[in-house]
XYZ file of C-alpha atoms in Angstrom:
546
model
C -75.058 98.220 -173.359
C -76.323 94.545 -172.669
C -74.128 92.071 -173.638
C -76.870 89.300 -174.496
C -80.121 88.638 -173.285
C -81.464 85.567 -171.370
C -85.381 84.914 -171.422
C -85.637 88.418 -172.922
C -83.828 90.206 -170.164
C -80.574 92.111 -170.603
C -77.307 90.915 -168.966
C -74.369 93.338 -169.151
C -70.575 92.520 -169.539
C -69.994 93.569 -165.681
C -72.153 90.797 -164.720
C -69.782 88.022 -166.481
C -66.584 89.912 -165.370
C -68.096 89.937 -161.780
C -68.298 86.267 -162.209
C -64.918 85.630 -163.378
C -63.175 88.016 -161.013
C -64.975 87.028 -157.793
C -64.268 83.339 -158.896
C -60.649 83.809 -158.362
C -61.597 82.956 -154.673
C -62.572 79.389 -155.986
C -59.106 79.222 -157.940
C -57.421 80.399 -154.762
C -59.113 77.483 -152.961
C -58.567 74.776 -156.084
C -54.908 75.720 -156.251
C -54.158 75.296 -152.451
C -56.233 71.933 -152.627
C -54.579 70.546 -155.706
C -50.780 71.660 -154.841
C -50.551 69.371 -151.788
C -51.001 66.069 -153.275
C -48.012 66.254 -155.685
C -45.911 68.305 -153.163
C -45.987 65.409 -150.629
C -44.222 63.206 -153.222
C -41.380 65.628 -154.355
C -37.678 64.740 -153.396
C -36.772 67.826 -151.908
C -39.871 67.925 -149.461
C -39.380 64.460 -148.613
C -35.819 64.938 -147.397
C -36.895 68.288 -145.436
C -39.918 67.240 -143.844
C -40.436 63.447 -143.793
C -38.763 61.014 -141.584
C -35.838 59.372 -143.189
C -34.071 56.469 -142.044
C -30.522 57.375 -143.983
C -30.413 61.235 -143.906
C -30.076 62.195 -147.504
C -31.427 59.180 -148.858
C -34.752 60.022 -150.316
C -35.674 56.163 -150.994
C -35.597 55.904 -146.951
C -37.876 58.914 -146.442
C -41.439 58.820 -145.686
C -44.217 60.463 -143.748
C -45.848 59.169 -140.879
C -49.320 58.798 -140.979
C -50.023 61.844 -138.290
C -47.605 63.977 -140.080
C -48.968 63.595 -143.411
C -52.391 64.032 -142.177
C -51.583 67.170 -140.274
C -49.748 68.901 -143.318
C -52.664 68.226 -145.542
C -55.494 68.637 -143.273
C -54.412 72.000 -141.087
C -55.546 74.004 -143.909
C -59.234 72.735 -143.254
C -58.938 73.598 -139.774
C -58.029 77.353 -140.870
C -60.980 77.274 -143.728
C -63.422 76.250 -140.854
C -62.721 79.018 -138.676
C -62.011 81.451 -141.578
C -65.692 80.606 -142.845
C -67.338 81.430 -139.626
C -65.295 84.940 -139.296
C -65.965 85.323 -143.088
C -69.842 86.210 -142.177
C -69.488 89.074 -139.670
C -66.719 90.518 -141.681
C -68.634 90.629 -144.829
C -71.629 91.892 -143.204
C -69.682 94.785 -141.315
C -67.090 95.778 -144.360
C -68.966 94.850 -147.391
C -68.579 92.126 -149.490
C -65.880 93.400 -151.742
C -63.656 94.884 -148.973
C -63.852 91.594 -146.879
C -62.527 89.672 -149.917
C -59.638 92.184 -150.418
C -58.651 91.573 -146.812
C -59.142 87.984 -146.970
C -56.552 87.891 -150.201
C -53.894 89.611 -147.764
C -54.485 86.692 -145.228
C -53.932 83.908 -147.528
C -50.688 85.836 -148.739
C -49.327 85.554 -145.380
C -49.866 82.161 -144.942
C -47.882 81.613 -148.342
C -45.055 83.619 -147.056
C -44.941 81.385 -143.935
C -44.671 78.275 -146.169
C -42.123 79.088 -148.568
C -39.663 80.491 -145.719
C -39.962 76.829 -144.101
C -36.748 75.211 -144.293
C -36.820 72.083 -141.981
C -39.951 72.533 -139.941
C -42.902 70.621 -141.182
C -45.147 72.371 -138.105
C -43.940 75.780 -139.568
C -45.209 74.415 -143.061
C -48.627 73.344 -141.334
C -48.852 76.495 -139.595
C -48.644 78.511 -142.852
C -51.305 76.158 -144.470
C -53.461 76.888 -141.442
C -53.267 80.587 -141.870
C -53.764 80.324 -145.575
C -56.769 78.330 -144.769
C -58.158 81.279 -142.898
C -58.200 83.442 -146.128
C -59.445 80.583 -148.393
C -62.170 79.732 -145.774
C -63.610 83.289 -145.517
C -63.655 83.820 -149.269
C -65.378 80.408 -149.572
C -68.323 81.913 -147.556
C -68.033 85.528 -148.989
C -67.715 84.443 -152.690
C -70.716 82.488 -153.466
C -72.763 84.913 -151.622
C -71.413 87.937 -153.248
C -72.385 86.373 -156.617
C -75.653 85.064 -155.779
C -76.539 88.738 -154.338
C -75.279 90.457 -157.426
C -76.366 88.227 -160.178
C -79.412 88.721 -162.575
C -81.743 85.815 -161.669
C -81.736 84.611 -165.192
C -78.192 83.656 -164.836
C -77.661 83.261 -161.145
C -76.881 79.488 -161.324
C -74.232 79.624 -164.018
C -72.767 82.970 -162.434
C -72.696 81.160 -158.997
C -71.508 77.826 -160.551
C -68.128 79.722 -161.914
C -66.870 79.429 -158.671
C -66.858 75.668 -158.507
C -65.514 76.014 -161.993
C -62.444 78.165 -160.962
C -61.835 75.666 -158.354
C -61.333 72.826 -160.574
C -59.291 74.980 -162.834
C -56.904 75.947 -159.696
C -56.694 72.155 -159.103
C -55.724 71.585 -162.624
C -53.180 74.606 -162.872
C -51.599 73.295 -159.446
C -51.198 69.704 -161.119
C -49.548 71.328 -164.353
C -47.406 73.600 -162.511
C -46.250 70.586 -160.137
C -45.359 68.427 -163.019
C -43.437 71.292 -164.569
C -41.279 71.775 -161.536
C -40.796 68.384 -159.863
C -37.405 68.113 -161.382
C -35.978 71.594 -160.186
C -33.078 70.896 -157.911
C -33.418 71.845 -154.348
C -36.583 73.617 -152.804
C -37.665 75.282 -155.939
C -39.430 72.281 -156.927
C -42.212 72.810 -154.178
C -41.293 76.334 -153.266
C -42.062 77.567 -156.997
C -45.596 75.796 -156.592
C -46.412 77.531 -153.454
C -45.052 80.753 -154.353
C -46.975 81.147 -157.446
C -49.881 81.177 -155.206
C -49.507 85.173 -154.704
C -50.771 86.131 -158.168
C -54.247 84.596 -157.493
C -54.868 86.779 -154.560
C -53.655 89.821 -156.179
C -55.900 89.497 -159.112
C -58.784 88.780 -156.962
C -58.206 91.805 -154.543
C -57.457 94.315 -157.373
C -60.332 93.398 -159.851
C -63.115 93.290 -157.370
C -62.484 96.833 -156.615
C -63.564 97.718 -160.196
C -67.045 95.831 -159.596
C -70.324 96.748 -158.044
C -70.790 96.144 -154.177
C -73.603 93.745 -153.594
C -77.089 95.758 -153.991
C -78.496 93.591 -151.308
C -75.856 94.541 -148.655
C -76.091 98.375 -150.367
C -79.879 98.345 -149.575
C -79.612 96.831 -146.045
C -77.307 99.772 -145.313
C -79.714 102.275 -146.590
C -78.008 102.862 -150.178
C -81.099 102.231 -152.232
C -80.072 104.441 -154.987
C -76.608 102.574 -155.085
C -78.102 99.157 -155.083
C -80.575 100.449 -158.213
C -77.270 101.472 -159.630
C -75.456 98.283 -159.113
C -78.425 96.392 -160.525
C -78.543 98.521 -163.615
C -74.687 97.873 -164.194
C -75.139 94.179 -164.245
C -77.982 94.589 -166.796
C -75.822 96.548 -168.764
C -78.064 99.415 -168.702
C -77.169 103.193 -168.062
C -78.687 105.227 -165.084
C -81.365 106.988 -166.918
C -82.645 103.790 -168.796
C -82.553 101.960 -165.255
C -84.962 104.323 -164.028
C -87.593 103.516 -166.468
C -86.914 99.877 -166.581
C -89.686 97.438 -165.341
C -87.372 94.872 -164.315
C -84.847 96.708 -162.322
C -87.553 98.943 -160.552
C -89.457 95.484 -159.498
C -86.212 93.923 -158.382
C -85.233 97.140 -156.248
C -88.715 97.294 -154.640
C -88.578 93.691 -153.889
C -85.434 94.212 -152.213
C -86.263 97.287 -150.318
C -89.573 95.314 -148.990
C -87.217 92.363 -148.009
C -84.807 94.600 -146.151
C -87.470 96.618 -144.488
C -89.289 93.386 -143.267
C -85.933 91.874 -142.257
C -85.282 95.216 -139.935
C -87.781 93.437 -137.562
C -86.351 90.312 -137.753
C -83.297 89.463 -135.496
C -80.148 88.405 -137.360
C -77.562 87.086 -134.868
C -76.041 83.521 -134.690
C -78.854 82.135 -132.456
C -81.402 83.349 -134.906
C -79.944 80.863 -137.674
C -81.402 78.009 -135.219
C -85.020 79.517 -134.578
C -87.667 77.322 -136.547
C -89.913 80.135 -137.495
C -89.761 80.882 -141.318
C -87.962 77.884 -141.862
C -84.604 79.363 -140.535
C -83.479 76.394 -138.790
C -84.765 73.907 -141.649
C -82.700 75.875 -143.892
C -79.854 76.299 -141.696
C -79.727 72.607 -141.187
C -80.216 71.629 -144.904
C -77.547 73.886 -145.738
C -75.248 72.576 -143.467
C -76.354 68.864 -144.467
C -75.519 69.194 -148.204
C -72.056 71.076 -147.662
C -71.435 67.863 -145.394
C -72.655 65.559 -148.085
C -70.551 67.256 -150.563
C -67.493 66.520 -148.851
C -68.507 62.914 -148.281
C -69.163 62.308 -151.874
C -65.512 61.459 -151.794
C -64.131 63.864 -154.237
C -61.345 65.056 -152.186
C -60.035 61.588 -151.602
C -58.930 61.877 -154.985
C -57.600 65.618 -155.127
C -55.762 65.240 -151.785
C -54.136 61.635 -152.148
C -54.748 61.048 -155.672
C -51.058 60.862 -156.752
C -50.660 58.504 -153.772
C -53.697 56.430 -154.859
C -52.646 55.881 -158.240
C -48.917 55.272 -157.190
C -50.750 52.016 -155.170
C -52.448 50.951 -158.042
C -49.048 50.610 -160.060
C -49.072 53.574 -162.191
C -45.678 54.473 -163.696
C -46.228 58.599 -163.479
C -49.077 59.156 -160.909
C -48.670 62.857 -161.505
C -49.644 62.129 -165.298
C -52.613 60.538 -163.797
C -53.804 63.537 -161.444
C -53.583 65.771 -164.686
C -56.208 63.519 -166.185
C -58.390 63.522 -163.135
C -57.718 67.299 -163.071
C -58.623 67.850 -166.702
C -61.916 65.742 -166.432
C -62.949 67.767 -163.384
C -62.423 70.878 -165.289
C -63.745 70.184 -168.520
C -66.803 68.722 -167.011
C -67.660 71.425 -164.939
C -68.389 73.712 -167.940
C -71.306 70.817 -168.432
C -72.295 71.853 -164.784
C -72.922 75.382 -165.668
C -75.605 74.297 -168.340
C -76.976 71.655 -166.274
C -77.664 73.773 -163.531
C -79.234 76.552 -165.339
C -80.954 74.078 -167.962
C -82.306 71.475 -165.407
C -82.377 73.311 -162.233
C -80.795 72.284 -158.961
C -82.695 69.008 -157.467
C -82.862 66.643 -160.680
C -78.958 67.117 -161.254
C -78.161 66.567 -157.704
C -80.501 63.488 -157.258
C -79.221 61.888 -160.569
C -75.523 62.913 -159.832
C -75.690 61.047 -156.433
C -76.672 57.759 -157.678
C -74.240 57.905 -160.733
C -71.287 58.633 -158.547
C -72.450 56.148 -156.246
C -72.330 53.548 -159.038
C -68.666 54.300 -159.948
C -67.543 54.392 -156.429
C -68.942 50.909 -156.078
C -67.034 49.731 -159.181
C -63.894 51.479 -157.946
C -63.900 49.794 -154.377
C -64.884 46.487 -155.731
C -62.102 46.043 -158.466
C -59.381 47.490 -155.820
C -60.902 44.820 -153.028
C -61.033 41.743 -155.527
C -57.561 42.163 -156.934
C -54.273 43.873 -156.053
C -54.368 46.517 -158.614
C -50.683 47.043 -158.706
C -50.305 43.570 -159.934
C -53.281 43.273 -162.327
C -52.887 45.985 -164.992
C -56.715 45.774 -166.216
C -57.868 46.326 -162.570
C -55.563 49.569 -162.175
C -57.038 50.564 -165.595
C -60.594 50.017 -164.656
C -60.280 51.790 -161.122
C -58.858 54.839 -162.954
C -61.543 54.721 -165.637
C -64.335 54.531 -162.771
C -62.699 57.262 -160.662
C -62.889 59.582 -163.932
C -66.379 58.956 -164.335
C -67.025 59.479 -160.862
C -65.350 62.759 -161.392
C -67.515 63.664 -164.544
C -70.706 63.215 -162.599
C -69.572 65.243 -159.375
C -68.311 68.077 -161.653
C -71.693 68.333 -163.257
C -73.818 68.010 -160.405
C -72.575 68.244 -156.682
C -69.470 70.301 -157.243
C -71.413 73.618 -158.461
C -74.633 72.788 -157.401
C -73.952 72.916 -153.576
C -72.225 76.320 -154.004
C -75.424 77.580 -155.926
C -77.479 76.513 -153.123
C -75.536 78.353 -150.283
C -75.811 81.483 -152.167
C -79.617 81.351 -152.822
C -81.435 79.189 -150.037
C -81.240 81.675 -147.097
C -82.986 84.949 -146.347
C -81.024 88.283 -146.645
C -81.084 89.015 -142.982
C -79.285 85.660 -141.900
C -77.736 84.736 -145.326
C -74.113 85.525 -144.434
C -74.128 83.570 -141.310
C -76.161 80.604 -142.345
C -74.069 80.474 -145.296
C -70.908 80.607 -143.063
C -72.415 77.773 -140.784
C -72.805 75.721 -143.719
C -69.343 76.268 -145.723
C -67.737 75.610 -142.089
C -69.582 72.294 -142.061
C -67.928 71.833 -145.553
C -64.554 72.525 -144.190
C -65.165 70.446 -140.897
C -65.687 67.261 -143.093
C -62.850 68.182 -145.362
C -60.458 68.195 -142.347
C -62.003 65.087 -140.914
C -61.494 63.226 -144.082
C -57.901 64.873 -145.079
C -56.443 63.741 -141.869
C -58.278 60.385 -141.201
C -57.829 59.054 -144.682
C -54.470 57.802 -144.249
C -55.337 55.898 -141.376
C -58.663 54.500 -142.836
C -57.051 53.517 -146.147
C -54.003 51.784 -144.180
C -56.840 49.339 -142.541
C -59.311 49.026 -144.937
C -57.575 49.817 -148.164
C -59.906 50.356 -151.292
C -62.917 49.377 -149.580
C -63.055 52.990 -148.463
C -64.766 53.476 -151.558
C -67.789 51.861 -150.222
C -68.357 54.259 -147.436
C -68.745 57.171 -150.081
C -70.799 54.999 -152.152
C -73.205 54.889 -149.415
C -72.853 58.822 -148.641
C -73.626 59.640 -152.151
C -77.127 57.695 -151.989
C -77.925 59.385 -148.758
C -77.151 62.744 -150.573
C -79.681 61.971 -153.034
C -82.266 61.032 -150.769
C -82.000 64.147 -148.500
C -82.202 66.418 -151.802
C -85.548 64.679 -152.792
C -86.938 64.875 -149.301
C -85.936 68.361 -148.459
C -84.238 70.665 -151.297
C -86.596 73.370 -152.667
C -86.133 74.195 -156.333
C -84.713 77.417 -156.356
C -83.804 77.921 -160.012
C -85.192 80.864 -162.144
C -86.881 83.065 -159.408
C -85.262 85.960 -157.414
C -83.879 85.289 -153.802
C -86.974 87.235 -152.253
C -89.099 84.829 -153.981
C -86.878 81.832 -152.807
C -87.831 83.026 -149.232
C -91.366 82.917 -150.005
C -91.417 79.504 -151.510
C -89.892 77.984 -148.280
C -92.650 79.579 -146.327
C -95.438 78.676 -148.365
C -97.136 75.721 -146.363
C -98.868 74.539 -149.965
C -95.468 73.894 -151.395
C -93.330 70.555 -150.916
C -89.649 70.065 -152.044
C -91.049 67.769 -154.820
C -93.454 69.895 -155.752
C -91.467 73.108 -155.910
C -89.990 73.286 -159.330
C -93.303 74.658 -160.487
C -93.830 76.912 -157.691
C -94.526 80.689 -158.449
C -95.777 83.593 -156.419
C -99.519 84.621 -155.966
C -100.675 86.386 -159.364
C -98.948 83.718 -161.491
C -99.845 79.998 -162.547
C -96.578 78.154 -162.115
C -92.748 79.309 -162.684
C -93.007 79.276 -166.519
C -95.897 81.627 -166.478
C -93.818 83.999 -164.022
C -90.593 83.750 -166.436
C -92.941 84.489 -169.497
C -94.319 87.293 -167.710
C -91.099 88.740 -166.898
C -89.977 88.533 -170.461
C -92.953 89.986 -171.896
C -92.560 93.114 -169.564
C -88.767 93.638 -170.618
C -90.049 93.642 -173.963
C -92.624 96.232 -173.294
C -95.173 93.989 -174.959
C -98.288 91.956 -173.406
C -98.309 88.065 -173.898
C -100.633 86.677 -176.395
C -103.665 84.545 -175.491
C -101.356 81.533 -176.861
C -98.839 82.164 -174.506
C -101.112 82.135 -171.866
C -103.153 78.958 -173.086
C -99.727 77.154 -173.369
C -98.870 77.768 -170.025
C -102.401 76.545 -168.742
C -102.097 73.535 -170.924
C -98.500 72.379 -169.573
C -99.879 73.198 -166.055
C -102.848 70.844 -166.250
C -101.183 68.311 -168.252
C -98.505 67.493 -165.642
C -101.058 67.775 -162.835
C -98.637 70.017 -160.881
C -98.275 74.021 -160.393
C -99.607 76.487 -158.110
C -102.880 77.967 -158.660
C -104.269 80.981 -156.941
C -107.703 81.020 -157.701
C -107.380 84.504 -159.284
C -106.950 86.224 -162.548
C -103.162 86.205 -163.293
C -101.438 89.376 -164.453
C -100.995 87.917 -168.212
C -104.672 87.491 -168.241
C -105.344 91.328 -167.170
C -103.102 92.591 -169.820
C -104.932 90.712 -172.896
C-alpha cells in the first residue's frame, strides 16, 4: 500500500525506509568527521599522542602541525582510495552487498584505533582503514538511492544522505562533550568505539531493502527490477503488472540497458567526449571539489580549535551549536532541493556563503577576536549563517547530483571519480589548514569566499537542471543540442511542451484520467509567458487524449 502520493504518483513506506537505512552510510561519514575535532583537545589523548615538554603535564602538550594534520587527514586518503574501489565493487557485487562489506572494513579501522596506546601512527593508520570503508560508502550510497528512488522524491531521498552526515557530526559533538571528563583513555575511546553501532545498523538493515532496479536490469533481471520498483511504490506485484508508471519506467530502464550494452564502460570511457561523458565527468569532479572548497570542513575539522582561539571559554559547546545549525538547516535543504530544483539553490547558496565568509575573515583580520568579545561573537554568528546556507544548498545538492547526472553504464565509475575528487580536496584542506592558518590566520576565509563565488559561476554555466525527471531523461537532456544549462529547467523529451507538461501527464496517467483542456492551456500559457521551454512542433500526448 502506498504511504503517500507525490504529484499523483504513489510512494511506499519502503522508499522512506530505504532512504533512512542507506543514509546510515552518511551518518558513519559524519560521525567520523565530527569526532576528531573534539578528541584532539581531550587531556588523555594529548598525553598519549602529542609532544609534551613535561611528561604527565597536559598543559605542556601540543601536537606539531605535521602530526595533527596527519591524524586528521589520513582518513581522507583512505576515503579517496575507497571511493575509487567502491565503483567496481558496487558494479560487481551489487549495491547492497558492497555496502555490507564496506561496513566491515570501517569496523576493522575502529578496532585499530581503540587499541592504540601511545603510537599516534597506529591511530592514524586506523583512521586510514576506516576511511576506505567511508569512501566506498560515499560512492555507493548516493548512487543506490538515486537508482532506486521514485523520480518524484529522488532529490529528497538522496539528500537524506547529507542529512545523516550532519546528524552524525552533531551526535559526535554531543558524545564528545559527554565523555571528555571520563578519566583516562575512556574519554576518547568511548567516542571512537561507539562507531561500531552505525555500520552494524546499515549492514543489517540494507539486507531487507530491494536491490537497485537499474543494477538488476543491467544484469538481466528485468522481472526483479520491476518488483523492486513496485515495492518502492507501495504496490503489489499484481497491481504493478497493470500500472502505467511502473511499466513505463521499466521500459525506459530496459531500453537504456540495451543501448548501454553497445557502449564501453571502462574507466577510460569516463573521459570520452561523445554523449557528453567527459563533460559530465569533469562537471561532477568540479562540483565535488568545490563543495570541499566552500570551507565547511574548515569548521567541522578544526572548529573547536578555531573557537578556542577567538576566546570562547568552552569551544565544545560552540561546536554543538554549529552542529545543531548544520543538522537543523539540512531539513530545509530537503525541501529546497525538491521545491526549487538544483541550479537556483546552488547559485544563491554560493553567493550567500561567500558573503558570510567575507564577514568572518574581515572580522578576524580587523581585530584580535580573543581580546574583543564583540568580534568573537560576530565571527560565530557569521559562521552559523554560512553553515545555514551550506546545509540548505551545497551540502545536499552535490550528493544529489552525483547520483543523477551520469548514464547507467558509467555511473558507478563517474560517481567514484567525482567522490574521489571530494576526498582529495578533503585531505589537502585537512592536512594543510594548520600550516595555512599559522601563516595567514583568519584571512584563510577570503580564499573560501572566492571559491564559493567560483562555484556559483560553474553551476550557472555548466550544470543542467535534473529535478523531476527520470535518470534516463537526464541522459537525453545532456545530449540534446538545443538544450543549454540556463534553459534546462524547462526541458522535456519529445512529445511534451515543457517539464510541467510532462509532470502533469504523468499525474493524469497515474490517476487513470486524461488531462482537461484547461490543464493543457495552463501549461501553454506558462510556457509562452516565460519565453522558454522545449517545443517539438507536434501534438503532445495530452492533446491526443483530449
